Amino acid sequence: MGGATGYLYDTSKAAVIALSEGLGRQLAREGHRIGVTVLCPGPVASNMVTTVRAARAALAAPASSTPQQRAEEKRRWADQANALRYLGLSPDAVGTMAVDGIRANRTYVITDRTMAGPLAVRAKALYEALPAETGHDRRISAFIDAQLHQSTQEGRAGSAGPGW
């Protein structure tokens, strides 16, 4: 969201996705029949905005803003709460998507295309930041592929996984 939701929120979401991806790969490599599905919800018709506002009010020092600024802030919070209530998917619909994703052993359950544009921009920027491939890159890739193949074979034999 480009920081609109706050860097701690953005960071925690990215961490949960990376944890889920890594855990899923490791479990599969080790031969476990346990899948990992990460739910990436877009807007959900919930009381999240009201809860966040109440938490901020309880934790924040008294504001030194004008009555007009406080009224404007209150209006913004109400607009966000109303948008979420009317544009968000129902919690039941999101729950059904999550259960379906788990049953289908999907890595990701994404509830809508809200983030399609920003995701495409980010993926493109990351890809374009890659340096030109070198012999060193090919050697590292071959080593990692061999390690993953070995750990997969060991996992199927009951080993705890790679030893590196």
PDB file of C-alpha atoms in Angstrom:
ATOM      1  CA  MET A   1       0.000   0.000   0.000  1.00  0.00           C
ATOM      2  CA  GLY A   2       3.000   2.290  -0.311  1.00  0.00           C
ATOM      3  CA  GLY A   3       3.157   3.008   3.392  1.00  0.00           C
ATOM      4  CA  ALA A   4      -0.509   4.015   3.611  1.00  0.00           C
ATOM      5  CA  THR A   5      -1.121   1.262   6.159  1.00  0.00           C
ATOM      6  CA  GLY A   6       2.072   1.897   8.096  1.00  0.00           C
ATOM      7  CA  TYR A   7       5.466   0.289   7.829  1.00  0.00           C
ATOM      8  CA  LEU A   8       4.949  -2.049  10.797  1.00  0.00           C
ATOM      9  CA  TYR A   9       1.751  -3.416   9.255  1.00  0.00           C
ATOM     10  CA  ASP A  10       3.434  -3.815   5.849  1.00  0.00           C
ATOM     11  CA  THR A  11       6.474  -5.476   7.440  1.00  0.00           C
ATOM     12  CA  SER A  12       4.450  -7.967   9.441  1.00  0.00           C
ATOM     13  CA  LYS A  13       2.408  -8.980   6.381  1.00  0.00           C
ATOM     14  CA  ALA A  14       5.589  -9.512   4.334  1.00  0.00           C
ATOM     15  CA  ALA A  15       7.116 -11.553   7.163  1.00  0.00           C
ATOM     16  CA  VAL A  16       4.071 -13.827   7.433  1.00  0.00           C
ATOM     17  CA  ILE A  17       4.133 -14.446   3.666  1.00  0.00           C
ATOM     18  CA  ALA A  18       7.874 -15.249   3.688  1.00  0.00           C
ATOM     19  CA  LEU A  19       7.498 -17.500   6.742  1.00  0.00           C
ATOM     20  CA  SER A  20       4.618 -19.366   5.108  1.00  0.00           C
ATOM     21  CA  GLU A  21       6.486 -19.815   1.817  1.00  0.00           C
ATOM     22  CA  GLY A  22       9.646 -21.050   3.527  1.00  0.00           C
ATOM     23  CA  LEU A  23       7.831 -23.364   5.908  1.00  0.00           C
ATOM     24  CA  GLY A  24       5.792 -24.842   3.061  1.00  0.00           C
ATOM     25  CA  ARG A  25       8.921 -25.531   0.986  1.00  0.00           C
ATOM     26  CA  GLN A  26      10.768 -27.067   3.932  1.00  0.00           C
ATOM     27  CA  LEU A  27       7.882 -29.335   4.886  1.00  0.00           C
ATOM     28  CA  ALA A  28       7.549 -30.498   1.268  1.00  0.00           C
ATOM     29  CA  ARG A  29      11.317 -31.077   0.936  1.00  0.00           C
ATOM     30  CA  GLU A  30      11.291 -33.168   4.087  1.00  0.00           C
ATOM     31  CA  GLY A  31       8.455 -35.280   2.743  1.00  0.00           C
ATOM     32  CA  HIS A  32       5.788 -34.151   5.207  1.00  0.00           C
ATOM     33  CA  ARG A  33       2.203 -34.263   4.031  1.00  0.00           C
ATOM     34  CA  ILE A  34       1.457 -30.905   5.617  1.00  0.00           C
ATOM     35  CA  GLY A  35       0.653 -27.921   3.452  1.00  0.00           C
ATOM     36  CA  VAL A  36       0.956 -24.257   4.309  1.00  0.00           C
ATOM     37  CA  THR A  37      -1.542 -21.735   2.989  1.00  0.00           C
ATOM     38  CA  VAL A  38      -1.212 -18.013   3.606  1.00  0.00           C
ATOM     39  CA  LEU A  39      -4.335 -15.862   3.482  1.00  0.00           C
ATOM     40  CA  CYS A  40      -3.768 -12.456   1.868  1.00  0.00           C
ATOM     41  CA  PRO A  41      -7.076 -10.676   2.306  1.00  0.00           C
ATOM     42  CA  GLY A  42      -8.061  -7.468   0.637  1.00  0.00           C
ATOM     43  CA  PRO A  43     -10.793  -5.376   2.195  1.00  0.00           C
ATOM     44  CA  VAL A  44     -12.992  -7.355   4.581  1.00  0.00           C
ATOM     45  CA  ALA A  45     -16.243  -5.981   5.974  1.00  0.00           C
ATOM     46  CA  SER A  46     -15.085  -5.849   9.571  1.00  0.00           C
ATOM     47  CA  ASN A  47     -14.757  -3.401  12.426  1.00  0.00           C
ATOM     48  CA  MET A  48     -10.968  -3.166  11.950  1.00  0.00           C
ATOM     49  CA  VAL A  49     -10.976   0.610  11.403  1.00  0.00           C
ATOM     50  CA  THR A  50     -12.999   1.223  14.568  1.00  0.00           C
ATOM     51  CA  THR A  51     -10.725  -1.107  16.552  1.00  0.00           C
ATOM     52  CA  VAL A  52      -7.544   0.569  15.260  1.00  0.00           C
ATOM     53  CA  ARG A  53      -8.941   4.026  15.999  1.00  0.00           C
ATOM     54  CA  ALA A  54      -9.879   3.017  19.554  1.00  0.00           C
ATOM     55  CA  ALA A  55      -6.453   1.459  20.141  1.00  0.00           C
ATOM     56  CA  ARG A  56      -4.659   4.543  18.845  1.00  0.00           C
ATOM     57  CA  ALA A  57      -6.779   6.787  21.042  1.00  0.00           C
ATOM     58  CA  ALA A  58      -6.018   4.675  24.098  1.00  0.00           C
ATOM     59  CA  LEU A  59      -2.258   4.653  23.429  1.00  0.00           C
ATOM     60  CA  ALA A  60      -1.687   8.147  22.060  1.00  0.00           C
ATOM     61  CA  ALA A  61      -0.930  11.234  24.061  1.00  0.00           C
ATOM     62  CA  PRO A  62      -3.675  13.864  23.987  1.00  0.00           C
ATOM     63  CA  ALA A  63      -3.565  15.645  20.641  1.00  0.00           C
ATOM     64  CA  SER A  64      -2.815  19.322  20.414  1.00  0.00           C
ATOM     65  CA  SER A  65      -4.926  19.668  17.293  1.00  0.00           C
ATOM     66  CA  THR A  66      -7.670  22.174  16.651  1.00  0.00           C
ATOM     67  CA  PRO A  67     -11.352  21.241  16.846  1.00  0.00           C
ATOM     68  CA  GLN A  68     -11.490  21.455  13.040  1.00  0.00           C
ATOM     69  CA  GLN A  69      -8.537  19.065  12.668  1.00  0.00           C
ATOM     70  CA  ARG A  70     -10.126  16.614  15.107  1.00  0.00           C
ATOM     71  CA  ALA A  71     -13.432  16.788  13.199  1.00  0.00           C
ATOM     72  CA  GLU A  72     -11.614  16.157   9.907  1.00  0.00           C
ATOM     73  CA  GLU A  73      -9.772  13.200  11.382  1.00  0.00           C
ATOM     74  CA  LYS A  74     -13.024  11.782  12.749  1.00  0.00           C
ATOM     75  CA  ARG A  75     -14.607  12.158   9.285  1.00  0.00           C
ATOM     76  CA  ARG A  76     -11.651  10.342   7.643  1.00  0.00           C
ATOM     77  CA  TRP A  77     -11.944   7.457  10.108  1.00  0.00           C
ATOM     78  CA  ALA A  78     -15.703   7.243   9.477  1.00  0.00           C
ATOM     79  CA  ASP A  79     -15.146   7.269   5.696  1.00  0.00           C
ATOM     80  CA  GLN A  80     -12.626   4.418   6.019  1.00  0.00           C
ATOM     81  CA  ALA A  81     -14.955   2.401   8.250  1.00  0.00           C
ATOM     82  CA  ASN A  82     -17.869   2.897   5.847  1.00  0.00           C
ATOM     83  CA  ALA A  83     -15.768   1.983   2.811  1.00  0.00           C
ATOM     84  CA  LEU A  84     -14.616  -1.207   4.500  1.00  0.00           C
ATOM     85  CA  ARG A  85     -18.149  -2.071   5.589  1.00  0.00           C
ATOM     86  CA  TYR A  86     -19.646  -1.541   2.116  1.00  0.00           C
ATOM     87  CA  LEU A  87     -16.779  -2.530  -0.198  1.00  0.00           C
ATOM     88  CA  GLY A  88     -15.175  -5.304   1.820  1.00  0.00           C
ATOM     89  CA  LEU A  89     -15.953  -8.968   1.364  1.00  0.00           C
ATOM     90  CA  SER A  90     -17.949 -10.603   4.110  1.00  0.00           C
ATOM     91  CA  PRO A  91     -15.904 -12.468   6.736  1.00  0.00           C
ATOM     92  CA  ASP A  92     -17.859 -15.618   5.805  1.00  0.00           C
ATOM     93  CA  ALA A  93     -16.832 -15.297   2.133  1.00  0.00           C
ATOM     94  CA  VAL A  94     -13.191 -14.840   3.132  1.00  0.00           C
ATOM     95  CA  GLY A  95     -13.431 -17.829   5.474  1.00  0.00           C
ATOM     96  CA  THR A  96     -14.827 -19.982   2.669  1.00  0.00           C
ATOM     97  CA  MET A  97     -11.971 -18.890   0.372  1.00  0.00           C
ATOM     98  CA  ALA A  98      -9.443 -19.787   3.075  1.00  0.00           C
ATOM     99  CA  VAL A  99     -10.936 -23.247   3.661  1.00  0.00           C
ATOM    100  CA  ASP A 100     -11.107 -23.918  -0.093  1.00  0.00           C
ATOM    101  CA  GLY A 101      -7.467 -22.845  -0.473  1.00  0.00           C
ATOM    102  CA  ILE A 102      -6.325 -25.088   2.357  1.00  0.00           C
ATOM    103  CA  ARG A 103      -8.232 -28.056   0.959  1.00  0.00           C
ATOM    104  CA  ALA A 104      -6.711 -27.433  -2.498  1.00  0.00           C
ATOM    105  CA  ASN A 105      -3.221 -27.118  -0.928  1.00  0.00           C
ATOM    106  CA  ARG A 106      -2.714 -23.668  -2.448  1.00  0.00           C
ATOM    107  CA  THR A 107       0.179 -21.617  -1.126  1.00  0.00           C
ATOM    108  CA  TYR A 108      -1.726 -18.338  -1.451  1.00  0.00           C
ATOM    109  CA  VAL A 109      -5.344 -17.382  -0.969  1.00  0.00           C
ATOM    110  CA  ILE A 110      -5.791 -13.853  -2.289  1.00  0.00           C
ATOM    111  CA  THR A 111      -9.331 -12.589  -1.892  1.00  0.00           C
ATOM    112  CA  ASP A 112      -9.420  -9.985  -4.692  1.00  0.00           C
ATOM    113  CA  ARG A 113      -7.286  -8.134  -7.224  1.00  0.00           C
ATOM    114  CA  THR A 114      -6.901  -4.945  -5.160  1.00  0.00           C
ATOM    115  CA  MET A 115      -3.108  -5.272  -5.087  1.00  0.00           C
ATOM    116  CA  ALA A 116      -2.608  -6.531  -8.673  1.00  0.00           C
ATOM    117  CA  GLY A 117      -1.164  -3.242  -9.940  1.00  0.00           C
ATOM    118  CA  PRO A 118       1.213  -2.573  -7.038  1.00  0.00           C
ATOM    119  CA  LEU A 119       2.279  -6.241  -7.037  1.00  0.00           C
ATOM    120  CA  ALA A 120       3.130  -6.103 -10.751  1.00  0.00           C
ATOM    121  CA  VAL A 121       5.105  -2.888 -10.266  1.00  0.00           C
ATOM    122  CA  ARG A 122       7.034  -4.390  -7.339  1.00  0.00           C
ATOM    123  CA  ALA A 123       7.787  -7.655  -9.161  1.00  0.00           C
ATOM    124  CA  LYS A 124       9.005  -5.734 -12.221  1.00  0.00           C
ATOM    125  CA  ALA A 125      11.229  -3.465 -10.112  1.00  0.00           C
ATOM    126  CA  LEU A 126      12.753  -6.459  -8.311  1.00  0.00           C
ATOM    127  CA  TYR A 127      13.371  -8.319 -11.576  1.00  0.00           C
ATOM    128  CA  GLU A 128      14.913  -5.257 -13.223  1.00  0.00           C
ATOM    129  CA  ALA A 129      17.226  -4.787 -10.222  1.00  0.00           C
ATOM    130  CA  LEU A 130      18.851  -8.169 -10.868  1.00  0.00           C
ATOM    131  CA  PRO A 131      22.379  -7.900 -12.252  1.00  0.00           C
ATOM    132  CA  ALA A 132      23.357  -9.694 -15.453  1.00  0.00           C
ATOM    133  CA  GLU A 133      23.892 -13.418 -14.898  1.00  0.00           C
ATOM    134  CA  THR A 134      27.481 -14.503 -14.360  1.00  0.00           C
ATOM    135  CA  GLY A 135      29.356 -17.778 -14.096  1.00  0.00           C
ATOM    136  CA  HIS A 136      29.371 -17.240 -10.341  1.00  0.00           C
ATOM    137  CA  ASP A 137      25.555 -17.131 -10.332  1.00  0.00           C
ATOM    138  CA  ARG A 138      25.388 -20.392 -12.291  1.00  0.00           C
ATOM    139  CA  ARG A 139      27.795 -22.100  -9.857  1.00  0.00           C
ATOM    140  CA  ILE A 140      25.774 -20.936  -6.829  1.00  0.00           C
ATOM    141  CA  SER A 141      22.519 -22.076  -8.481  1.00  0.00           C
ATOM    142  CA  ALA A 142      23.990 -25.502  -9.254  1.00  0.00           C
ATOM    143  CA  PHE A 143      25.196 -25.852  -5.650  1.00  0.00           C
ATOM    144  CA  ILE A 144      21.811 -24.855  -4.204  1.00  0.00           C
ATOM    145  CA  ASP A 145      19.974 -27.172  -6.611  1.00  0.00           C
ATOM    146  CA  ALA A 146      22.222 -30.059  -5.532  1.00  0.00           C
ATOM    147  CA  GLN A 147      21.637 -29.271  -1.853  1.00  0.00           C
ATOM    148  CA  LEU A 148      17.880 -29.117  -2.345  1.00  0.00           C
ATOM    149  CA  HIS A 149      17.908 -32.397  -4.274  1.00  0.00           C
ATOM    150  CA  GLN A 150      19.951 -34.038  -1.516  1.00  0.00           C
ATOM    151  CA  SER A 151      17.701 -32.730   1.251  1.00  0.00           C
ATOM    152  CA  THR A 152      14.624 -33.901  -0.675  1.00  0.00           C
ATOM    153  CA  GLN A 153      16.079 -37.392  -0.940  1.00  0.00           C
ATOM    154  CA  GLU A 154      17.045 -37.383   2.746  1.00  0.00           C
ATOM    155  CA  GLY A 155      13.601 -36.068   3.722  1.00  0.00           C
ATOM    156  CA  ARG A 156      11.923 -38.928   1.940  1.00  0.00           C
ATOM    157  CA  ALA A 157      14.213 -41.287   3.828  1.00  0.00           C
ATOM    158  CA  GLY A 158      13.162 -39.757   7.146  1.00  0.00           C
ATOM    159  CA  SER A 159      16.058 -37.345   7.715  1.00  0.00           C
ATOM    160  CA  ALA A 160      15.541 -34.021   9.443  1.00  0.00           C
ATOM    161  CA  GLY A 161      16.599 -32.202   6.267  1.00  0.00           C
ATOM    162  CA  PRO A 162      19.612 -30.384   4.908  1.00  0.00           C
ATOM    163  CA  GLY A 163      22.757 -30.095   6.941  1.00  0.00           C
ATOM    164  CA  TRP A 164      23.883 -26.671   5.825  1.00  0.00           C
TER     165      TRP A 164
END
